[in-house]
């Protein structure tokens, strides 16, 4: 969506549900509590489908925060008790799908239920669906190709569908009953945030009454895992005996990112629609910005990152001084953290009333789902009035940055910025705030680039 709707059409965008499926928890409250406790899901692989994919890199097993305990049937028993029809539909539609579609279906249903909506109800006719990410089922594809090579006769015809990202769209649509517009939104590690931005634009412009934004758990095959390792982007050498300490954003001893598996979903509605339904508003999307670096590759650019953050603030009618908390992209990469630290300093200076952390030491880097998982983490922290720790921050890269320490901090906050910076020079930032937070100034237009 271009975001060029007339200013008069802009509506306040409310988040009426925020769901997560993570090794740290599968409900918002439990997930938030685990974050505030500084509990990390990062482990060395113990085997199984997900662990085998990570453990086959040439440099030896790679740490991962994996959804090893996720079983669709068990999830349905916990979350759909008393709703046998929906549970049966979930098992039938998603039971044999690839991991991304299975996780997306579950977390989408959780969000729909938490928003007070009945799966399959009439609301689905006027609801759009956005799925974050591309090339989601790489492990599934690799396993199928290898299996076909050794036993061609065992190939399932269903692979014609399960290898496609659009299978997630169809799966989520069928289990929830969403029948409005729908597509996938790709932007590498920024996919979750960009999907959130596009959903907010659709609601603010009036193009959709409601948007369900879903970020599935993304898979890597051994090939992608090894390629990441060879670029030097992944942590794989130091601290192997304590894998939960391997991801070290903004620490001088950082060595790269650790992969995570998680899915998230949010329901976006106009504030007026939420009020008319009597639904609780968890947070509001106050603004957003997205910028490109105008260059191919993996090297980040502080100028593009700062431009995205400033665009988000302008669209919200805010200044840097209005932001209480920043959830940094913060992967723990050697160059990436240095560049983001520079861009954060450029935008925010050394204001000590601000707090900055990164969720990735706890969840791992959830790839295309990271932005939406972290937006849910931001909502949880805003509502709790606490910021989760940076548990592996022993020697800060930039002592002038107001980074959260190794323990959770009580921090009164109303407004937060969440960053996602991806390969390919894709930079995205979104402003989230508690409901009822007054703006310092009204935004001139829902599209901050419109003059």
Tab-separated table of C-alpha atoms in Angstrom:
chain	number	residue	atom	x	y	z
A	1	UNK	CA	0.000	0.000	0.000
A	2	UNK	CA	1.300	3.458	-0.828
A	3	UNK	CA	-0.109	5.209	2.233
A	4	UNK	CA	-1.237	8.175	0.062
A	5	UNK	CA	-4.838	8.308	1.326
A	6	UNK	CA	-6.157	11.820	2.089
A	7	UNK	CA	-5.238	13.133	5.513
A	8	UNK	CA	-8.899	13.452	6.447
A	9	UNK	CA	-9.267	9.661	6.135
A	10	UNK	CA	-6.581	8.899	8.726
A	11	UNK	CA	-7.839	6.975	11.741
A	12	UNK	CA	-6.163	6.056	14.998
A	13	UNK	CA	-4.868	2.475	14.761
A	14	UNK	CA	-5.499	0.280	17.795
A	15	UNK	CA	-3.916	-3.077	18.630
A	16	UNK	CA	-6.735	-5.163	20.101
A	17	UNK	CA	-4.818	-8.446	20.362
A	18	UNK	CA	-1.151	-9.445	20.485
A	19	UNK	CA	-0.320	-13.145	20.412
A	20	UNK	CA	2.961	-15.009	20.398
A	21	UNK	CA	4.207	-18.572	20.027
A	22	UNK	CA	7.740	-18.825	21.400
A	23	UNK	CA	9.918	-21.176	23.451
A	24	UNK	CA	9.482	-18.536	26.181
A	25	UNK	CA	5.690	-18.780	26.196
A	26	UNK	CA	2.557	-18.959	24.070
A	27	UNK	CA	0.499	-16.255	25.798
A	28	UNK	CA	1.290	-12.546	26.054
A	29	UNK	CA	1.476	-12.462	29.855
A	30	UNK	CA	3.733	-15.512	30.151
A	31	UNK	CA	5.980	-14.309	27.342
A	32	UNK	CA	6.329	-10.892	28.982
A	33	UNK	CA	7.104	-12.447	32.377
A	34	UNK	CA	9.861	-14.594	30.827
A	35	UNK	CA	11.385	-11.548	29.151
A	36	UNK	CA	11.350	-9.516	32.363
A	37	UNK	CA	12.999	-12.423	34.172
A	38	UNK	CA	15.781	-12.370	31.576
A	39	UNK	CA	15.145	-15.994	30.669
A	40	UNK	CA	16.837	-17.056	27.428
A	41	UNK	CA	15.501	-19.793	25.153
A	42	UNK	CA	18.869	-20.227	23.399
A	43	UNK	CA	20.262	-23.766	23.595
A	44	UNK	CA	22.578	-26.032	21.653
A	45	UNK	CA	20.479	-28.332	19.441
A	46	UNK	CA	19.366	-31.547	21.075
A	47	UNK	CA	18.231	-33.315	17.913
A	48	UNK	CA	14.905	-33.547	16.136
A	49	UNK	CA	13.903	-31.923	12.880
A	50	UNK	CA	14.791	-28.386	13.848
A	51	UNK	CA	17.962	-29.252	15.719
A	52	UNK	CA	19.295	-31.433	12.904
A	53	UNK	CA	18.989	-28.564	10.445
A	54	UNK	CA	21.018	-26.283	12.683
A	55	UNK	CA	23.503	-28.917	13.768
A	56	UNK	CA	24.691	-29.836	10.280
A	57	UNK	CA	26.702	-26.667	9.638
A	58	UNK	CA	30.342	-27.418	8.830
A	59	UNK	CA	31.543	-25.423	11.824
A	60	UNK	CA	29.689	-27.737	14.194
A	61	UNK	CA	26.296	-27.414	15.897
A	62	UNK	CA	24.875	-23.898	16.031
A	63	UNK	CA	22.896	-22.549	18.991
A	64	UNK	CA	19.193	-21.928	18.439
A	65	UNK	CA	16.088	-20.891	20.354
A	66	UNK	CA	13.916	-23.575	18.800
A	67	UNK	CA	10.257	-24.510	19.043
A	68	UNK	CA	11.234	-28.104	19.854
A	69	UNK	CA	8.230	-28.623	22.140
A	70	UNK	CA	5.650	-27.235	19.721
A	71	UNK	CA	3.017	-29.815	18.733
A	72	UNK	CA	-0.086	-28.519	16.977
A	73	UNK	CA	-2.429	-30.993	18.668
A	74	UNK	CA	-1.144	-30.145	22.140
A	75	UNK	CA	-1.445	-26.434	21.397
A	76	UNK	CA	-5.058	-26.972	20.328
A	77	UNK	CA	-5.848	-28.818	23.554
A	78	UNK	CA	-4.541	-25.926	25.644
A	79	UNK	CA	-5.965	-23.033	23.657
A	80	UNK	CA	-9.148	-24.385	22.092
A	81	UNK	CA	-10.679	-26.279	25.000
A	82	UNK	CA	-14.448	-26.128	24.604
A	83	UNK	CA	-14.143	-25.181	20.930
A	84	UNK	CA	-13.968	-28.613	19.367
A	85	UNK	CA	-15.067	-27.475	15.923
A	86	UNK	CA	-12.221	-24.976	15.583
A	87	UNK	CA	-9.721	-27.465	17.020
A	88	UNK	CA	-10.797	-30.109	14.496
A	89	UNK	CA	-10.561	-27.565	11.668
A	90	UNK	CA	-7.068	-26.548	12.772
A	91	UNK	CA	-5.878	-30.152	12.832
A	92	UNK	CA	-7.405	-30.907	9.428
A	93	UNK	CA	-6.165	-27.796	7.641
A	94	UNK	CA	-2.753	-27.238	9.230
A	95	UNK	CA	-1.842	-30.622	10.671
A	96	UNK	CA	0.342	-31.704	7.728
A	97	UNK	CA	1.500	-28.268	6.629
A	98	UNK	CA	5.080	-27.039	6.989
A	99	UNK	CA	6.164	-25.470	10.277
A	100	UNK	CA	5.557	-21.846	9.167
A	101	UNK	CA	1.916	-22.535	8.277
A	102	UNK	CA	1.304	-24.555	11.450
A	103	UNK	CA	2.698	-21.856	13.726
A	104	UNK	CA	0.911	-19.093	11.826
A	105	UNK	CA	-2.443	-20.860	12.114
A	106	UNK	CA	-2.064	-21.292	15.875
A	107	UNK	CA	-0.898	-17.791	16.687
A	108	UNK	CA	-3.516	-16.261	14.377
A	109	UNK	CA	-6.295	-18.156	16.140
A	110	UNK	CA	-4.945	-17.015	19.514
A	111	UNK	CA	-5.013	-13.392	18.355
A	112	UNK	CA	-8.529	-13.693	16.953
A	113	UNK	CA	-9.825	-15.197	20.187
A	114	UNK	CA	-8.012	-12.609	22.322
A	115	UNK	CA	-9.611	-9.849	20.240
A	116	UNK	CA	-13.036	-11.194	21.160
A	117	UNK	CA	-13.763	-12.474	17.655
A	118	UNK	CA	-15.378	-15.810	16.829
A	119	UNK	CA	-13.386	-17.836	14.272
A	120	UNK	CA	-15.459	-18.082	11.115
A	121	UNK	CA	-17.736	-15.202	12.095
A	122	UNK	CA	-19.085	-12.445	9.864
A	123	UNK	CA	-16.251	-10.119	10.929
A	124	UNK	CA	-13.965	-12.055	8.581
A	125	UNK	CA	-15.682	-10.601	5.519
A	126	UNK	CA	-14.280	-7.127	6.270
A	127	UNK	CA	-10.893	-8.200	7.632
A	128	UNK	CA	-7.614	-8.286	5.682
A	129	UNK	CA	-4.729	-10.694	6.248
A	130	UNK	CA	-1.019	-9.885	5.945
A	131	UNK	CA	1.608	-12.613	6.364
A	132	UNK	CA	5.165	-11.463	7.061
A	133	UNK	CA	8.131	-13.059	5.351
A	134	UNK	CA	9.244	-14.893	2.248
A	135	UNK	CA	11.068	-18.175	1.638
A	136	UNK	CA	9.557	-19.309	4.916
A	137	UNK	CA	9.751	-23.107	4.632
A	138	UNK	CA	13.371	-23.619	3.569
A	139	UNK	CA	13.996	-26.619	5.845
A	140	UNK	CA	10.826	-28.275	4.527
A	141	UNK	CA	11.950	-27.667	0.957
A	142	UNK	CA	15.452	-28.998	1.538
A	143	UNK	CA	14.197	-32.150	3.269
A	144	UNK	CA	11.728	-32.795	0.450
A	145	UNK	CA	14.368	-32.349	-2.250
A	146	UNK	CA	16.764	-34.747	-0.489
A	147	UNK	CA	13.971	-37.251	0.079
A	148	UNK	CA	12.931	-37.071	-3.566
A	149	UNK	CA	16.507	-37.687	-4.650
A	150	UNK	CA	16.738	-40.890	-2.608
A	151	UNK	CA	13.112	-42.092	-3.010
A	152	UNK	CA	11.342	-40.296	-5.889
A	153	UNK	CA	8.189	-42.382	-5.554
A	154	UNK	CA	7.461	-41.072	-2.037
A	155	UNK	CA	7.008	-37.420	-3.026
A	156	UNK	CA	3.644	-36.075	-1.848
A	157	UNK	CA	1.583	-34.186	-4.384
A	158	UNK	CA	0.790	-31.711	-1.611
A	159	UNK	CA	4.356	-30.374	-1.893
A	160	UNK	CA	3.105	-28.325	-4.842
A	161	UNK	CA	1.353	-26.232	-2.190
A	162	UNK	CA	3.369	-26.644	1.000
A	163	UNK	CA	6.557	-25.158	-0.468
A	164	UNK	CA	4.770	-21.888	-1.275
A	165	UNK	CA	4.611	-18.954	1.142
A	166	UNK	CA	1.027	-18.410	0.060
A	167	UNK	CA	0.141	-21.700	1.767
A	168	UNK	CA	0.401	-19.735	5.018
A	169	UNK	CA	-2.135	-17.218	3.701
A	170	UNK	CA	-4.574	-19.963	2.740
A	171	UNK	CA	-4.100	-21.898	5.974
A	172	UNK	CA	-4.635	-18.879	8.229
A	173	UNK	CA	-7.570	-17.674	6.147
A	174	UNK	CA	-9.350	-21.025	6.398
A	175	UNK	CA	-8.865	-21.586	10.133
A	176	UNK	CA	-9.819	-18.008	11.104
A	177	UNK	CA	-12.427	-17.223	8.443
A	178	UNK	CA	-10.698	-14.057	7.162
A	179	UNK	CA	-12.040	-13.311	3.664
A	180	UNK	CA	-10.887	-9.768	2.892
A	181	UNK	CA	-7.670	-8.851	1.095
A	182	UNK	CA	-4.608	-10.936	1.790
A	183	UNK	CA	-1.004	-11.415	0.723
A	184	UNK	CA	2.573	-11.892	1.940
A	185	UNK	CA	4.882	-8.994	2.801
A	186	UNK	CA	8.613	-9.638	2.431
A	187	UNK	CA	11.518	-7.573	3.725
A	188	UNK	CA	13.992	-10.132	5.126
A	189	UNK	CA	14.548	-9.475	8.856
A	190	UNK	CA	12.321	-6.396	8.642
A	191	UNK	CA	9.330	-8.349	7.293
A	192	UNK	CA	7.394	-8.410	10.564
A	193	UNK	CA	7.725	-4.672	11.073
A	194	UNK	CA	6.919	-3.861	7.446
A	195	UNK	CA	3.800	-6.056	7.600
A	196	UNK	CA	2.766	-4.200	10.753
A	197	UNK	CA	3.295	-0.881	8.958
A	198	UNK	CA	1.250	-1.973	5.958
A	199	UNK	CA	-1.545	-3.179	8.217
A	200	UNK	CA	-1.563	0.124	10.078
A	201	UNK	CA	-1.749	2.021	6.782
A	202	UNK	CA	-4.718	-0.043	5.646
A	203	UNK	CA	-6.639	0.665	8.843
A	204	UNK	CA	-5.636	4.346	9.076
A	205	UNK	CA	-6.689	5.002	5.489
A	206	UNK	CA	-10.011	3.195	5.855
A	207	UNK	CA	-9.071	0.600	3.232
A	208	UNK	CA	-9.743	-2.159	5.765
A	209	UNK	CA	-11.947	-2.203	8.833
A	210	UNK	CA	-9.601	-4.657	10.499
A	211	UNK	CA	-6.260	-6.326	9.664
A	212	UNK	CA	-4.850	-9.564	11.024
A	213	UNK	CA	-1.034	-9.391	10.773
A	214	UNK	CA	0.754	-12.724	11.179
A	215	UNK	CA	4.474	-13.527	11.254
A	216	UNK	CA	5.099	-17.301	11.012
A	217	UNK	CA	8.114	-19.051	12.454
A	218	UNK	CA	10.656	-19.159	9.616
A	219	UNK	CA	12.863	-22.166	8.902
A	220	UNK	CA	16.435	-22.392	7.667
A	221	UNK	CA	17.863	-25.426	5.934
A	222	UNK	CA	21.464	-26.501	6.679
A	223	UNK	CA	22.530	-24.596	3.555
A	224	UNK	CA	21.295	-21.204	4.754
A	225	UNK	CA	22.601	-21.844	8.264
A	226	UNK	CA	26.050	-22.617	6.906
A	227	UNK	CA	25.975	-19.608	4.559
A	228	UNK	CA	25.151	-17.313	7.474
A	229	UNK	CA	27.978	-18.880	9.474
A	230	UNK	CA	30.453	-18.311	6.642
A	231	UNK	CA	29.531	-14.626	6.404
A	232	UNK	CA	30.546	-14.266	10.051
A	233	UNK	CA	27.016	-13.166	10.946
A	234	UNK	CA	26.234	-16.058	13.318
A	235	UNK	CA	27.613	-16.701	16.793
A	236	UNK	CA	29.187	-20.151	16.798
A	237	UNK	CA	32.577	-20.207	18.554
A	238	UNK	CA	32.939	-18.532	21.952
A	239	UNK	CA	30.758	-19.508	24.953
A	240	UNK	CA	29.530	-22.784	23.464
A	241	UNK	CA	29.326	-24.206	26.972
A	242	UNK	CA	26.871	-21.447	27.914
A	243	UNK	CA	24.864	-20.938	24.716
A	244	UNK	CA	22.398	-18.588	26.412
A	245	UNK	CA	25.283	-16.079	26.646
A	246	UNK	CA	26.321	-16.304	22.995
A	247	UNK	CA	24.079	-13.519	21.652
A	248	UNK	CA	25.513	-10.263	23.050
A	249	UNK	CA	23.958	-7.140	21.506
A	250	UNK	CA	25.912	-3.923	22.081
A	251	UNK	CA	28.601	-5.754	24.063
A	252	UNK	CA	32.258	-5.413	23.122
A	253	UNK	CA	32.568	-9.226	22.990
A	254	UNK	CA	29.644	-9.736	20.600
A	255	UNK	CA	30.216	-12.379	17.917
A	256	UNK	CA	27.041	-12.593	15.842
A	257	UNK	CA	23.384	-13.512	15.995
A	258	UNK	CA	21.741	-16.673	17.274
A	259	UNK	CA	18.753	-17.950	15.353
A	260	UNK	CA	15.347	-18.185	17.016
A	261	UNK	CA	11.995	-19.683	16.128
A	262	UNK	CA	8.839	-17.833	17.087
A	263	UNK	CA	5.592	-16.643	15.561
A	264	UNK	CA	3.421	-13.649	16.383
A	265	UNK	CA	0.108	-12.129	15.369
A	266	UNK	CA	-1.728	-8.887	16.075
A	267	UNK	CA	-5.212	-7.622	15.329
A	268	UNK	CA	-5.362	-4.006	14.157
A	269	UNK	CA	-8.575	-1.984	14.136
A	270	UNK	CA	-9.500	1.659	14.131
A	271	UNK	CA	-9.989	2.983	17.641
A	272	UNK	CA	-13.596	3.735	16.735
A	273	UNK	CA	-14.255	0.121	15.731
A	274	UNK	CA	-12.617	-1.134	18.922
A	275	UNK	CA	-14.776	1.188	21.022
A	276	UNK	CA	-17.920	0.103	19.210
A	277	UNK	CA	-17.146	-3.534	20.112
A	278	UNK	CA	-16.220	-2.680	23.690
A	279	UNK	CA	-12.824	-4.271	23.125
A	280	UNK	CA	-9.742	-3.493	25.188
A	281	UNK	CA	-7.036	-1.618	23.316
A	282	UNK	CA	-3.603	-2.961	24.242
A	283	UNK	CA	-1.614	-0.296	22.416
A	284	UNK	CA	-1.767	2.138	19.526
A	285	UNK	CA	0.416	2.392	16.439
A	286	UNK	CA	1.272	6.073	16.443
A	287	UNK	CA	3.665	6.229	13.508
A	288	UNK	CA	6.068	4.373	11.250
A	289	UNK	CA	8.916	4.876	8.817
A	290	UNK	CA	10.678	2.751	6.241
A	291	UNK	CA	13.796	3.639	4.242
A	292	UNK	CA	16.255	1.934	1.883
A	293	UNK	CA	20.030	2.295	1.842
A	294	UNK	CA	20.111	2.255	-1.985
A	295	UNK	CA	22.659	-0.539	-2.057
A	296	UNK	CA	22.742	-4.314	-2.213
A	297	UNK	CA	24.399	-6.468	0.416
A	298	UNK	CA	24.653	-7.196	4.118
A	299	UNK	CA	26.485	-4.080	5.323
A	300	UNK	CA	24.251	-1.729	7.372
A	301	UNK	CA	24.118	2.054	6.966
A	302	UNK	CA	23.566	4.388	9.926
A	303	UNK	CA	22.136	7.056	7.625
A	304	UNK	CA	19.304	4.813	6.405
A	305	UNK	CA	18.551	3.590	9.932
A	306	UNK	CA	18.377	7.121	11.331
A	307	UNK	CA	16.178	8.178	8.409
A	308	UNK	CA	13.685	5.387	9.151
A	309	UNK	CA	13.537	6.298	12.848
A	310	UNK	CA	13.061	9.993	12.093
A	311	UNK	CA	10.344	9.227	9.544
A	312	UNK	CA	8.501	7.161	12.172
A	313	UNK	CA	8.705	10.010	14.676
A	314	UNK	CA	7.519	12.579	12.121
A	315	UNK	CA	4.535	10.478	11.136
A	316	UNK	CA	3.597	10.219	14.826
A	317	UNK	CA	3.979	13.961	15.342
A	318	UNK	CA	6.682	13.300	17.934
A	319	UNK	CA	10.241	14.313	18.647
A	320	UNK	CA	13.031	12.096	19.941
A	321	UNK	CA	12.436	13.508	23.435
A	322	UNK	CA	8.928	12.028	23.448
A	323	UNK	CA	10.216	8.426	23.211
A	324	UNK	CA	10.636	6.567	26.507
A	325	UNK	CA	11.990	3.256	25.214
A	326	UNK	CA	13.629	1.766	22.111
A	327	UNK	CA	13.574	-1.913	21.230
A	328	UNK	CA	16.708	-2.070	19.093
A	329	UNK	CA	17.263	-4.418	16.172
A	330	UNK	CA	20.390	-5.416	18.142
A	331	UNK	CA	21.392	-8.792	16.706
A	332	UNK	CA	24.806	-9.057	18.358
A	333	UNK	CA	26.669	-8.780	15.048
A	334	UNK	CA	30.089	-7.125	15.103
A	335	UNK	CA	29.361	-4.434	12.510
A	336	UNK	CA	25.577	-4.258	12.796
A	337	UNK	CA	25.531	-3.272	16.472
A	338	UNK	CA	28.222	-0.650	15.964
A	339	UNK	CA	26.233	0.962	13.150
A	340	UNK	CA	22.940	0.835	15.053
A	341	UNK	CA	24.587	2.335	18.117
A	342	UNK	CA	25.740	5.217	15.920
A	343	UNK	CA	22.271	5.709	14.429
A	344	UNK	CA	20.634	5.622	17.867
A	345	UNK	CA	23.089	8.195	19.163
A	346	UNK	CA	22.425	10.380	16.109
A	347	UNK	CA	18.654	10.343	16.696
A	348	UNK	CA	18.456	10.266	20.500
A	349	UNK	CA	21.813	11.528	21.756
A	350	UNK	CA	22.694	10.392	25.295
A	351	UNK	CA	19.353	11.184	26.943
A	352	UNK	CA	19.453	9.138	30.147
A	353	UNK	CA	15.668	9.145	30.598
A	354	UNK	CA	15.523	6.831	27.561
A	355	UNK	CA	15.997	3.062	27.833
A	356	UNK	CA	17.265	0.767	25.061
A	357	UNK	CA	17.341	-3.025	24.953
A	358	UNK	CA	17.311	-5.893	22.469
A	359	UNK	CA	15.022	-8.907	22.751
A	360	UNK	CA	17.220	-11.213	20.657
A	361	UNK	CA	19.468	-12.577	23.470
A	362	UNK	CA	16.290	-14.067	24.932
A	363	UNK	CA	14.311	-15.135	21.846
A	364	UNK	CA	17.106	-15.497	19.333
A	365	UNK	CA	16.880	-13.699	16.001
A	366	UNK	CA	13.512	-14.840	14.645
A	367	UNK	CA	14.401	-13.808	11.079
A	368	UNK	CA	11.361	-12.586	9.132
A	369	UNK	CA	9.165	-12.878	12.252
A	370	UNK	CA	11.553	-10.838	14.429
A	371	UNK	CA	9.892	-7.457	13.941
A	372	UNK	CA	6.421	-8.611	14.928
A	373	UNK	CA	7.662	-10.792	17.802
A	374	UNK	CA	9.526	-7.768	19.120
A	375	UNK	CA	6.511	-5.487	18.664
A	376	UNK	CA	4.602	-7.887	20.910
A	377	UNK	CA	7.515	-7.727	23.368
A	378	UNK	CA	7.277	-3.920	23.298
A	379	UNK	CA	3.544	-4.034	24.034
A	380	UNK	CA	4.151	-6.380	26.944
A	381	UNK	CA	6.817	-4.112	28.427
A	382	UNK	CA	4.758	-0.945	27.961
A	383	UNK	CA	1.863	-2.533	29.806
A	384	UNK	CA	4.112	-3.903	32.562
A	385	UNK	CA	5.948	-0.609	33.101
A	386	UNK	CA	9.246	-2.480	33.070
A	387	UNK	CA	11.982	-3.021	30.499
A	388	UNK	CA	13.542	-6.454	30.181
A	389	UNK	CA	17.278	-6.822	30.763
A	390	UNK	CA	20.153	-6.983	28.313
A	391	UNK	CA	21.412	-10.081	30.165
A	392	UNK	CA	24.719	-10.453	28.299
A	393	UNK	CA	25.757	-6.809	28.401
A	394	UNK	CA	29.015	-6.997	30.349
A	395	UNK	CA	31.061	-4.360	28.516
A	396	UNK	CA	28.869	-1.873	26.619
A	397	UNK	CA	30.055	-0.995	23.138
A	398	UNK	CA	29.011	2.620	23.721
A	399	UNK	CA	28.830	3.538	27.442
A	400	UNK	CA	26.997	6.753	26.487
A	401	UNK	CA	23.928	4.897	25.212
A	402	UNK	CA	21.207	4.490	27.887
A	403	UNK	CA	21.108	0.703	27.621
A	404	UNK	CA	19.090	-1.377	30.080
A	405	UNK	CA	21.465	-3.311	32.324
A	406	UNK	CA	21.584	-7.001	33.153
A	407	UNK	CA	18.446	-6.794	35.293
A	408	UNK	CA	14.921	-5.682	34.419
A	409	UNK	CA	14.249	-2.046	35.207
A	410	UNK	CA	11.078	-0.353	36.345
A	411	UNK	CA	10.674	2.444	33.833
A	412	UNK	CA	7.544	4.590	33.471
A	413	UNK	CA	6.878	4.759	29.760
A	414	UNK	CA	4.104	5.592	27.357
A	415	UNK	CA	5.802	5.662	23.959
A	416	UNK	CA	8.254	3.233	22.369
A	417	UNK	CA	10.111	2.806	19.088
A	418	UNK	CA	10.831	-0.643	17.636
A	419	UNK	CA	13.541	-1.087	14.981
A	420	UNK	CA	14.098	-3.706	12.280
A	421	UNK	CA	17.092	-3.403	9.945
A	422	UNK	CA	17.527	-6.058	7.265
A	423	UNK	CA	19.936	-7.294	4.613
A	424	UNK	CA	19.411	-5.496	1.334
A	425	UNK	CA	19.428	-2.122	3.065
A	426	UNK	CA	15.845	-2.356	4.352
A	427	UNK	CA	15.224	-0.201	7.442
A	428	UNK	CA	11.904	0.007	9.288
A	429	UNK	CA	10.761	1.573	12.551
A	430	UNK	CA	7.372	1.717	14.230
A	431	UNK	CA	6.118	3.863	17.111
A	432	UNK	CA	3.916	2.074	19.658
A	433	UNK	CA	2.261	3.733	22.628
A	434	UNK	CA	-0.158	2.998	25.410
A	435	UNK	CA	-3.737	3.997	24.601
A	436	UNK	CA	-4.723	7.537	25.431
A	437	UNK	CA	-1.196	8.946	25.203
A	438	UNK	CA	-1.441	12.542	23.989
A	439	UNK	CA	0.518	13.601	20.944
A	440	UNK	CA	2.827	16.578	21.187
A	441	UNK	CA	1.734	17.595	17.692
A	442	UNK	CA	-0.672	16.241	15.105
A	443	UNK	CA	0.977	14.517	12.132
A	444	UNK	CA	0.561	16.399	8.890
A	445	UNK	CA	-0.293	13.297	6.887
A	446	UNK	CA	-0.499	9.522	7.438
A	447	UNK	CA	2.336	9.184	4.898
A	448	UNK	CA	5.348	11.055	6.357
A	449	UNK	CA	6.841	11.464	2.858
A	450	UNK	CA	3.803	13.326	1.545
A	451	UNK	CA	4.279	17.073	1.293
